[in-house]
Coordinates of C-alpha atoms and ligand atoms in Angstrom, one line a residue:
M188 CA 9.5 -28.6 -7.8
A189 CA 7.3 -27.0 -10.4
K190 CA 5.2 -24.2 -8.8
K191 CA 2.0 -23.3 -10.7
S192 CA -0.9 -21.6 -9.1
S193 CA -4.2 -23.1 -10.1
I194 CA -5.9 -19.9 -9.2
P195 CA -5.2 -17.1 -11.7
T196 CA -4.6 -14.5 -9.1
S197 CA -4.6 -11.4 -11.2
D198 CA -8.1 -12.5 -12.4
F199 CA -9.1 -13.0 -8.8
Y200 CA -8.2 -9.5 -7.9
Q201 CA -9.9 -8.2 -11.0
H202 CA -13.1 -10.0 -10.1
N203 CA -12.9 -8.8 -6.6
T204 CA -12.7 -5.2 -7.7
N205 CA -15.5 -5.7 -10.2
L206 CA -17.7 -7.2 -7.5
K207 CA -17.0 -4.2 -5.3
W208 CA -18.1 -1.9 -8.1
V209 CA -21.3 -3.9 -8.7
V210 CA -22.2 -3.7 -5.0
L211 CA -21.4 0.0 -4.9
V212 CA -23.5 0.7 -8.1
V213 CA -26.4 -1.4 -6.8
S214 CA -26.3 0.4 -3.4
V215 CA -26.3 3.8 -5.1
F216 CA -29.3 2.8 -7.2
I217 CA -31.2 1.5 -4.2
S218 CA -30.5 4.7 -2.3
I219 CA -31.4 7.0 -5.2
G220 CA -34.6 4.9 -5.8
S221 CA -35.6 5.1 -2.2
I222 CA -35.0 8.8 -1.9
Y223 CA -36.8 9.4 -5.2
Y224 CA -39.9 7.4 -4.2
T225 CA -40.1 9.1 -0.8
N226 CA -39.8 12.5 -2.6
I227 CA -42.9 11.7 -4.6
L228 CA -44.8 10.8 -1.4
V229 CA -43.5 14.0 0.2
E230 CA -44.7 16.1 -2.8
Q231 CA -48.1 14.5 -2.6
L232 CA -48.4 15.1 1.1
K233 CA -47.2 18.7 0.7
Q234 CA -50.1 19.3 -1.8
R235 CA -52.5 17.7 0.5
E236 CA -51.3 19.9 3.4
R237 CA -51.6 23.0 1.3
Q238 CA -55.2 22.1 0.4
Q239 CA -55.9 21.5 4.1
V240 CA -54.5 25.0 4.9
E241 CA -56.5 26.5 2.1
L242 CA -59.7 25.0 3.5
F243 CA -58.6 26.2 6.9
A244 CA -58.1 29.7 5.6
R245 CA -61.5 29.7 3.9
A246 CA -63.1 28.6 7.2
L247 CA -61.3 31.3 9.1
E248 CA -62.3 33.9 6.5
Y249 CA -65.9 32.7 6.9
T250 CA -65.9 32.9 10.7
L251 CA -64.2 36.3 10.8
N252 CA -66.5 37.8 8.2
D253 CA -69.8 36.5 9.3
E254 CA -69.8 36.0 13.0
S255 CA -73.6 35.8 13.2
N256 CA -73.9 32.7 11.0
D257 CA -75.3 29.5 12.6
N258 CA -72.8 27.3 10.8
I259 CA -69.9 28.9 12.6
L260 CA -69.9 26.4 15.4
F261 CA -69.8 23.6 12.9
I262 CA -67.0 25.3 11.0
T263 CA -64.8 26.0 14.0
D264 CA -65.3 22.5 15.4
E265 CA -65.0 20.5 12.2
I266 CA -62.4 22.5 10.3
I267 CA -60.5 24.9 12.4
F268 CA -60.1 22.7 15.5
K269 CA -59.6 19.6 13.4
N270 CA -56.2 20.9 12.2
N271 CA -54.1 19.2 14.8
S272 CA -51.0 18.7 12.8
I273 CA -50.1 21.6 10.5
P274 CA -48.5 24.5 12.4
T275 CA -50.4 27.7 11.3
I276 CA -50.3 31.3 12.3
W277 CA -52.7 34.0 11.1
I278 CA -53.4 37.6 12.1
T279 CA -56.9 38.7 13.0
R280 CA -58.5 41.9 11.7
E281 CA -57.7 43.5 15.0
G282 CA -54.0 42.7 14.4
Q283 CA -53.8 39.9 16.9
H284 CA -51.6 36.8 16.3
Q285 CA -53.5 33.6 16.4
Y286 CA -51.9 30.2 16.0
R287 CA -52.5 26.4 16.1
N288 CA -49.9 23.6 16.6
V289 CA -47.1 26.1 17.1
D290 CA -44.7 25.5 20.0
I291 CA -45.7 28.4 22.2
D292 CA -46.0 28.1 26.0
E293 CA -49.1 29.7 27.4
S294 CA -47.2 30.8 30.4
W295 CA -44.9 33.0 28.3
S296 CA -45.2 36.8 28.5
D297 CA -47.1 38.5 25.6
E298 CA -43.9 40.0 24.4
R299 CA -42.1 36.7 24.2
K300 CA -45.0 35.0 22.5
K301 CA -45.1 37.8 19.9
N302 CA -41.4 37.5 19.2
A303 CA -41.6 33.8 18.9
L304 CA -44.6 34.0 16.5
K305 CA -42.8 36.6 14.4
A306 CA -39.8 34.3 14.1
Q307 CA -42.1 31.4 13.2
I308 CA -43.8 33.6 10.5
N309 CA -40.4 34.4 9.0
E310 CA -39.6 30.8 8.8
M311 CA -42.9 29.9 7.3
K312 CA -42.7 32.7 4.7
K313 CA -39.5 31.2 3.5
L314 CA -41.1 27.8 3.1
Y315 CA -44.5 28.5 1.5
E316 CA -46.4 31.4 0.0
P317 CA -49.0 32.4 2.7
I318 CA -52.7 31.9 1.9
K319 CA -54.7 35.1 1.4
M320 CA -57.9 35.8 3.3
T321 CA -60.3 38.6 2.4
Y322 CA -62.0 40.5 5.2
R323 CA -65.3 42.0 4.3
E324 CA -67.7 44.4 6.1
N325 CA -71.2 44.1 4.8
G326 CA -69.9 42.5 1.7
I327 CA -67.4 45.2 1.0
V328 CA -63.7 44.2 0.9
E329 CA -62.1 46.0 3.8
D330 CA -58.7 44.3 4.3
Y331 CA -56.6 41.2 3.6
G332 CA -55.2 38.7 6.0
Y333 CA -52.7 35.9 5.6
V334 CA -52.4 32.3 6.9
Y335 CA -48.8 31.2 7.3
Y336 CA -48.0 27.6 7.7
K337 CA -45.1 25.1 7.6
N338 CA -44.7 21.3 7.3
S339 CA -46.5 19.1 9.8
Y340 CA -44.4 16.8 12.0
L341 CA -45.5 13.8 9.8
L342 CA -44.2 15.5 6.7
K343 CA -40.9 16.4 8.4
Q344 CA -40.5 12.8 9.4
L345 CA -41.2 11.6 5.9
I346 CA -38.6 13.9 4.5
A347 CA -36.0 12.7 6.9
Y348 CA -37.0 9.0 6.7
P349 CA -35.0 7.8 3.7
Y350 CA -31.8 9.4 5.1
I351 CA -32.3 7.9 8.5
Q352 CA -33.1 4.5 7.0
L353 CA -30.1 4.5 4.6
S354 CA -27.8 5.6 7.4
V355 CA -29.0 2.8 9.7
I356 CA -28.5 0.3 6.8
A357 CA -25.1 1.7 6.0
I358 CA -24.0 1.5 9.7
F359 CA -25.3 -2.0 9.9
G360 CA -23.6 -3.0 6.6
F361 CA -20.3 -1.5 7.9
I362 CA -20.5 -3.4 11.2
A363 CA -21.4 -6.7 9.3
Y364 CA -18.5 -6.1 6.9
L365 CA -16.1 -5.6 9.8
A366 CA -17.3 -8.7 11.6
F367 CA -17.1 -10.7 8.5
N368 CA -13.5 -9.5 7.8
Y369 CA -12.5 -10.1 11.3
S370 CA -13.8 -13.7 11.3
R371 CA -12.2 -14.3 7.9
A372 CA -8.8 -12.9 9.1
A373 CA -9.1 -15.1 12.3
E374 CA -9.8 -18.2 10.2
Q375 CA -6.9 -17.4 7.8
N376 CA -4.7 -17.0 10.8
R377 CA -5.6 -20.4 12.2
V378 CA -4.9 -22.1 8.8
W379 CA -1.6 -20.2 8.4
V380 CA -0.4 -21.0 11.9
G381 CA -1.6 -24.6 11.8
L382 CA 0.1 -25.3 8.5
A383 CA 3.4 -23.7 9.6
K384 CA 3.5 -25.8 12.8
E385 CA 2.6 -29.0 11.0
T386 CA 5.3 -28.4 8.4
A387 CA 7.9 -27.8 11.1
H388 CA 6.8 -30.9 12.9
Q389 CA 6.9 -33.1 9.9
L390 CA 10.4 -31.8 8.9
G391 CA 11.7 -32.5 12.4
T392 CA 11.7 -36.3 12.2
P393 CA 13.7 -36.8 8.9
L394 CA 16.0 -34.0 10.0
S395 CA 17.1 -35.8 13.2
S396 CA 17.5 -39.0 11.3
L397 CA 19.7 -37.2 8.7
M398 CA 21.8 -35.9 11.4
A399 CA 22.4 -39.4 12.8
W400 CA 23.2 -40.7 9.3
I401 CA 25.8 -38.0 8.8
E402 CA 27.7 -39.2 11.8
V403 CA 27.7 -42.7 10.3
I404 CA 28.9 -41.4 6.9
R405 CA 31.6 -39.4 8.6
E406 CA 33.1 -42.7 9.9
D407 CA 33.7 -43.8 6.3
P408 CA 37.2 -42.4 5.4
E409 CA 36.5 -42.7 1.6
I410 CA 33.5 -40.5 1.7
S411 CA 34.9 -38.2 4.3
K412 CA 37.9 -37.4 2.1
K413 CA 35.8 -36.2 -0.8
G414 CA 34.3 -33.4 1.3
M415 CA 30.8 -34.8 0.9
V416 CA 30.1 -34.6 4.6
E417 CA 30.6 -30.8 4.6
E418 CA 28.3 -30.4 1.7
L419 CA 25.7 -32.6 3.4
E420 CA 26.1 -30.7 6.6
K421 CA 25.4 -27.4 4.8
D422 CA 22.2 -28.7 3.4
I423 CA 21.1 -30.1 6.7
Q424 CA 21.9 -26.7 8.3
K425 CA 19.6 -25.0 5.7
L426 CA 16.9 -27.6 6.4
R427 CA 17.3 -26.8 10.1
I428 CA 16.9 -23.1 9.4
V429 CA 13.7 -23.8 7.3
T430 CA 12.3 -25.9 10.1
E431 CA 13.0 -23.2 12.6
R432 CA 11.4 -20.5 10.4
F433 CA 8.2 -22.6 10.1
S434 CA 8.1 -23.4 13.8
S435 CA 8.7 -19.8 14.8
I436 CA 5.9 -18.4 12.6
G437 CA 3.6 -21.0 14.1
S438 CA 4.1 -19.7 17.6
T439 CA 4.8 -16.3 19.2
P440 CA 8.5 -15.8 18.6
I441 CA 10.7 -14.2 21.3
L442 CA 12.6 -11.2 20.2
K443 CA 16.2 -10.6 21.1
S444 CA 18.6 -7.7 20.7
E445 CA 20.5 -8.7 17.6
N446 CA 23.1 -7.0 15.3
V447 CA 21.1 -6.6 12.1
V448 CA 24.2 -5.9 10.0
L449 CA 25.5 -9.3 10.9
L450 CA 22.2 -11.0 10.1
I451 CA 21.9 -9.3 6.8
N452 CA 25.5 -10.2 5.9
N453 CA 24.6 -13.9 6.7
V454 CA 21.7 -13.7 4.2
V455 CA 23.9 -12.0 1.6
T456 CA 26.7 -14.6 2.0
Y457 CA 24.1 -17.4 1.6
L458 CA 22.5 -15.8 -1.5
R459 CA 25.6 -14.6 -3.4
P460 CA 26.7 -18.0 -4.8
R461 CA 23.0 -18.8 -5.6
V462 CA 22.3 -15.9 -7.9
S463 CA 23.7 -15.0 -11.3
A464 CA 27.2 -13.6 -11.2
K465 CA 26.1 -10.5 -13.0
I466 CA 23.9 -9.5 -10.0
K467 CA 25.8 -7.5 -7.5
I468 CA 24.6 -7.4 -3.9
E469 CA 26.0 -4.6 -1.8
V470 CA 25.5 -3.7 1.8
F471 CA 26.0 -0.2 3.0
T472 CA 26.2 0.9 6.6
L473 CA 27.9 3.6 8.7
S474 CA 28.3 1.2 11.6
E475 CA 29.0 -2.5 11.8
N476 CA 27.0 -2.7 14.9
I477 CA 23.4 -1.7 14.6
T478 CA 21.1 -3.5 16.9
A479 CA 17.3 -4.0 17.0
M480 CA 14.9 -6.3 18.7
V481 CA 14.4 -9.1 16.2
H482 CA 13.8 -12.8 15.9
A483 CA 16.9 -13.8 13.8
P484 CA 15.4 -16.8 11.7
L485 CA 12.3 -14.8 10.8
F486 CA 14.1 -11.6 10.1
E487 CA 16.6 -13.4 7.8
W488 CA 13.6 -14.9 6.0
V489 CA 12.2 -11.5 5.3
I490 CA 15.5 -10.2 3.9
E491 CA 15.8 -13.4 1.8
N492 CA 12.3 -12.9 0.4
L493 CA 13.0 -9.2 -0.5
C494 CA 16.3 -10.1 -2.1
K495 CA 14.7 -12.9 -4.1
N496 CA 12.0 -10.6 -5.4
A497 CA 14.7 -8.1 -6.3
V498 CA 16.5 -10.8 -8.3
D499 CA 13.3 -11.8 -10.0
A500 CA 12.6 -8.1 -10.9
M501 CA 16.0 -7.7 -12.5
G502 CA 16.3 -10.7 -14.6
N503 CA 20.0 -11.5 -15.2
T504 CA 21.9 -8.3 -14.4
G505 CA 21.6 -5.5 -11.9
T506 CA 22.5 -4.4 -8.4
I507 CA 20.8 -5.0 -5.1
A508 CA 21.8 -2.3 -2.6
I509 CA 21.0 -2.9 1.1
K510 CA 21.3 0.2 3.3
I511 CA 21.1 -0.1 7.0
L512 CA 20.5 3.2 8.7
R513 CA 20.0 4.4 12.3
G514 CA 17.1 6.8 12.0
S515 CA 16.0 9.5 14.4
E516 CA 13.4 8.6 17.1
G517 CA 15.1 5.3 17.9
K518 CA 14.4 3.6 14.6
V519 CA 16.5 1.3 12.4
F520 CA 15.8 1.5 8.7
I521 CA 16.7 -1.2 6.2
D522 CA 16.3 -0.1 2.6
I523 CA 16.5 -2.8 -0.1
S524 CA 16.8 -1.3 -3.5
D525 CA 17.1 -3.0 -6.9
T526 CA 17.5 -1.8 -10.4
G527 CA 14.7 -4.0 -11.7
K528 CA 11.5 -3.4 -13.6
G529 CA 9.7 -1.6 -10.8
I530 CA 6.1 -1.9 -9.7
P531 CA 3.4 0.0 -11.6
R532 CA 1.8 2.7 -9.4
S533 CA -1.6 1.0 -9.6
K534 CA -0.2 -2.2 -8.2
I535 CA 1.8 -0.8 -5.3
D536 CA -1.1 -1.2 -2.8
M537 CA -1.6 -4.8 -3.9
V538 CA 1.9 -6.4 -3.5
F539 CA 1.4 -7.3 0.1
R540 CA -1.9 -9.1 -0.5
A541 CA -1.8 -12.9 -0.2
G542 CA -2.0 -14.5 -3.7
F543 CA -1.0 -11.3 -5.6
T544 CA 1.7 -12.3 -8.1
T545 CA 2.8 -11.4 -11.6
K546 CA 5.1 -14.3 -11.9
K547 CA 4.4 -17.6 -13.7
R548 CA 5.7 -19.6 -10.9
G549 CA 4.9 -17.4 -8.0
W550 CA 2.5 -17.9 -5.1
G551 CA 2.3 -14.3 -4.1
L552 CA 3.1 -15.2 -0.5
G553 CA 6.7 -13.8 -0.1
L554 CA 5.6 -10.2 0.8
T555 CA 2.5 -11.3 2.8
L556 CA 4.8 -13.4 4.9
A557 CA 7.3 -10.5 5.2
K558 CA 4.6 -8.1 6.3
R559 CA 3.2 -10.5 8.8
I560 CA 6.7 -11.1 10.3
I561 CA 7.6 -7.4 10.5
D562 CA 4.1 -6.0 11.5
T563 CA 2.8 -8.7 13.8
Y564 CA 5.9 -10.2 15.3
H565 CA 8.3 -7.2 15.3
N566 CA 5.8 -4.4 15.7
G567 CA 7.6 -2.7 12.8
K568 CA 6.7 -1.5 9.3
I569 CA 7.4 -2.7 5.8
Y570 CA 6.4 -0.7 2.8
V571 CA 7.3 0.3 -0.8
K572 CA 9.4 3.4 -0.2
S573 CA 9.7 4.2 -3.9
S574 CA 9.3 2.4 -7.2
E575 CA 9.7 3.6 -10.8
E576 CA 8.9 1.4 -13.8
N577 CA 12.1 0.1 -15.5
M578 CA 14.2 2.0 -12.9
G579 CA 13.9 0.0 -9.8
T580 CA 12.2 -0.4 -6.4
T581 CA 13.1 0.3 -2.8
F582 CA 11.4 -1.6 0.0
R583 CA 11.9 -0.2 3.5
I584 CA 11.7 -2.0 6.8
A585 CA 11.5 0.1 9.9
L586 CA 12.2 -1.5 13.3
D587 CA 12.7 -0.2 16.8
A588 CA 16.3 0.2 17.7
I589 CA 17.7 -1.0 21.0
Ligands
ATP827 N1 11.4 -5.7 -6.0 C1 10.3 -5.8 -6.8 N2 10.3 -5.2 -8.0 C2 9.2 -5.3 -8.8 N3 8.1 -6.0 -8.5 C3 8.0 -6.6 -7.3 C4 9.2 -6.5 -6.4 N4 8.8 -7.2 -5.2 C5 7.6 -7.7 -5.4 N5 7.1 -7.3 -6.6 C6 5.8 -7.6 -7.2 O1 4.9 -8.1 -6.1 C7 4.4 -9.4 -6.4 C8 4.2 -10.1 -5.1 O2 5.5 -10.5 -4.5 P1 5.6 -11.7 -3.5 O3 7.0 -11.9 -3.1 O4 4.5 -11.5 -2.4 O5 5.1 -12.9 -4.4 P2 5.9 -13.6 -5.6 O6 7.3 -13.2 -5.5 O7 5.2 -13.3 -6.8 O8 5.7 -15.1 -5.2 P3 6.4 -15.9 -4.0 O9 5.3 -16.4 -3.2 O10 7.1 -17.0 -4.6 O11 7.3 -15.0 -3.3 C9 5.4 -10.0 -7.3 O12 4.8 -11.0 -8.1 C10 5.8 -8.8 -8.2 O13 4.9 -8.5 -9.2
MG828 MG1 8.5 -13.3 -3.7

């Protein structure tokens, strides 16, 4: 059957990465724009607050210099007491600390208040140049005083606002992304499982009928003599294995303690006559009896897929080496190495994605399936252990030993 993907998959991944970049660049622009615009507002508000403090300082100067003036009441009420937002501290001519909108508890001791005010003054000095007041006595300059101030609560909020807003949006975006991914994965799962079950179901009927037919054919001595029945039986056996694989992946397979060396040898025996004679398949193991908890039909499917990929990567000649090792910490490792064209470093992360293929007639599903079988059903791991262009690739499967 001619296999030709109608979706150019490499383009699909290219578009996908491009789209990610577009989203990232747009988000960065929106963030910078929003921070920049708020900064303009912050600067304007800072200027306005400075003007307010300057007016406040002038008013203070006025009241401190000219206590007898009738306008004092107006000035104190309308200017000094109207400052309800900007924290300000000034020192009177008598050297006393005065303040407005500073967090000081009236019940504190004088000493504590003074220390707190001094700390505040230091903080304010770092932020803004204090505003100078001139103390006069009968019109003659006697001394200078300073009004210290810092940002109002409103200004502080405005400075923090874009960061809080962007963080909230980022958290929301992240949660939405996770939810979307989760629902997409769940949907893919349903399609995958449904399709597998349906395939197994549909294969079942002709398979039973073929098995009945083979018994009829066996009765015919002419055909039986030519060895046709044995060949047919082999094909039926293969069809049975395929059906079992599809039906197992469509349900939760039950794992059993199996000798993986034996299972791998089964696959190799099956594959050997089917690949070019110039491709060697070798199995290395220190023990002929290495067991792990596996589901035999699915595990064999994985090995078959990895070997087929290895054959594809090598063209006509080369060697596939399968090493079965008993690792420390109760693990069994199966390394499948080839001497093929290797996987470029930039593509290593993509090979397990559904639809990723570099082959004309590939679906890009072999490794996706292998990963699903090993990760989900066997609680194991499958990954590219090493790969070098034009030298070869090693895939590793790690399973729990028994
Ligand atoms: N041993 C290997 N050496 C080099 N490249 C590999 C090897 N195994 C996999 N790849 C790369 O990973 C891709 C995906 O492999 P996968 O088995 O998932 O799909 P496929 O072989 O292309 O198609 P199919 O669905 O028929 O298996 C391959 O197209 C190939 O580029
Ligand atoms: Mg493949």
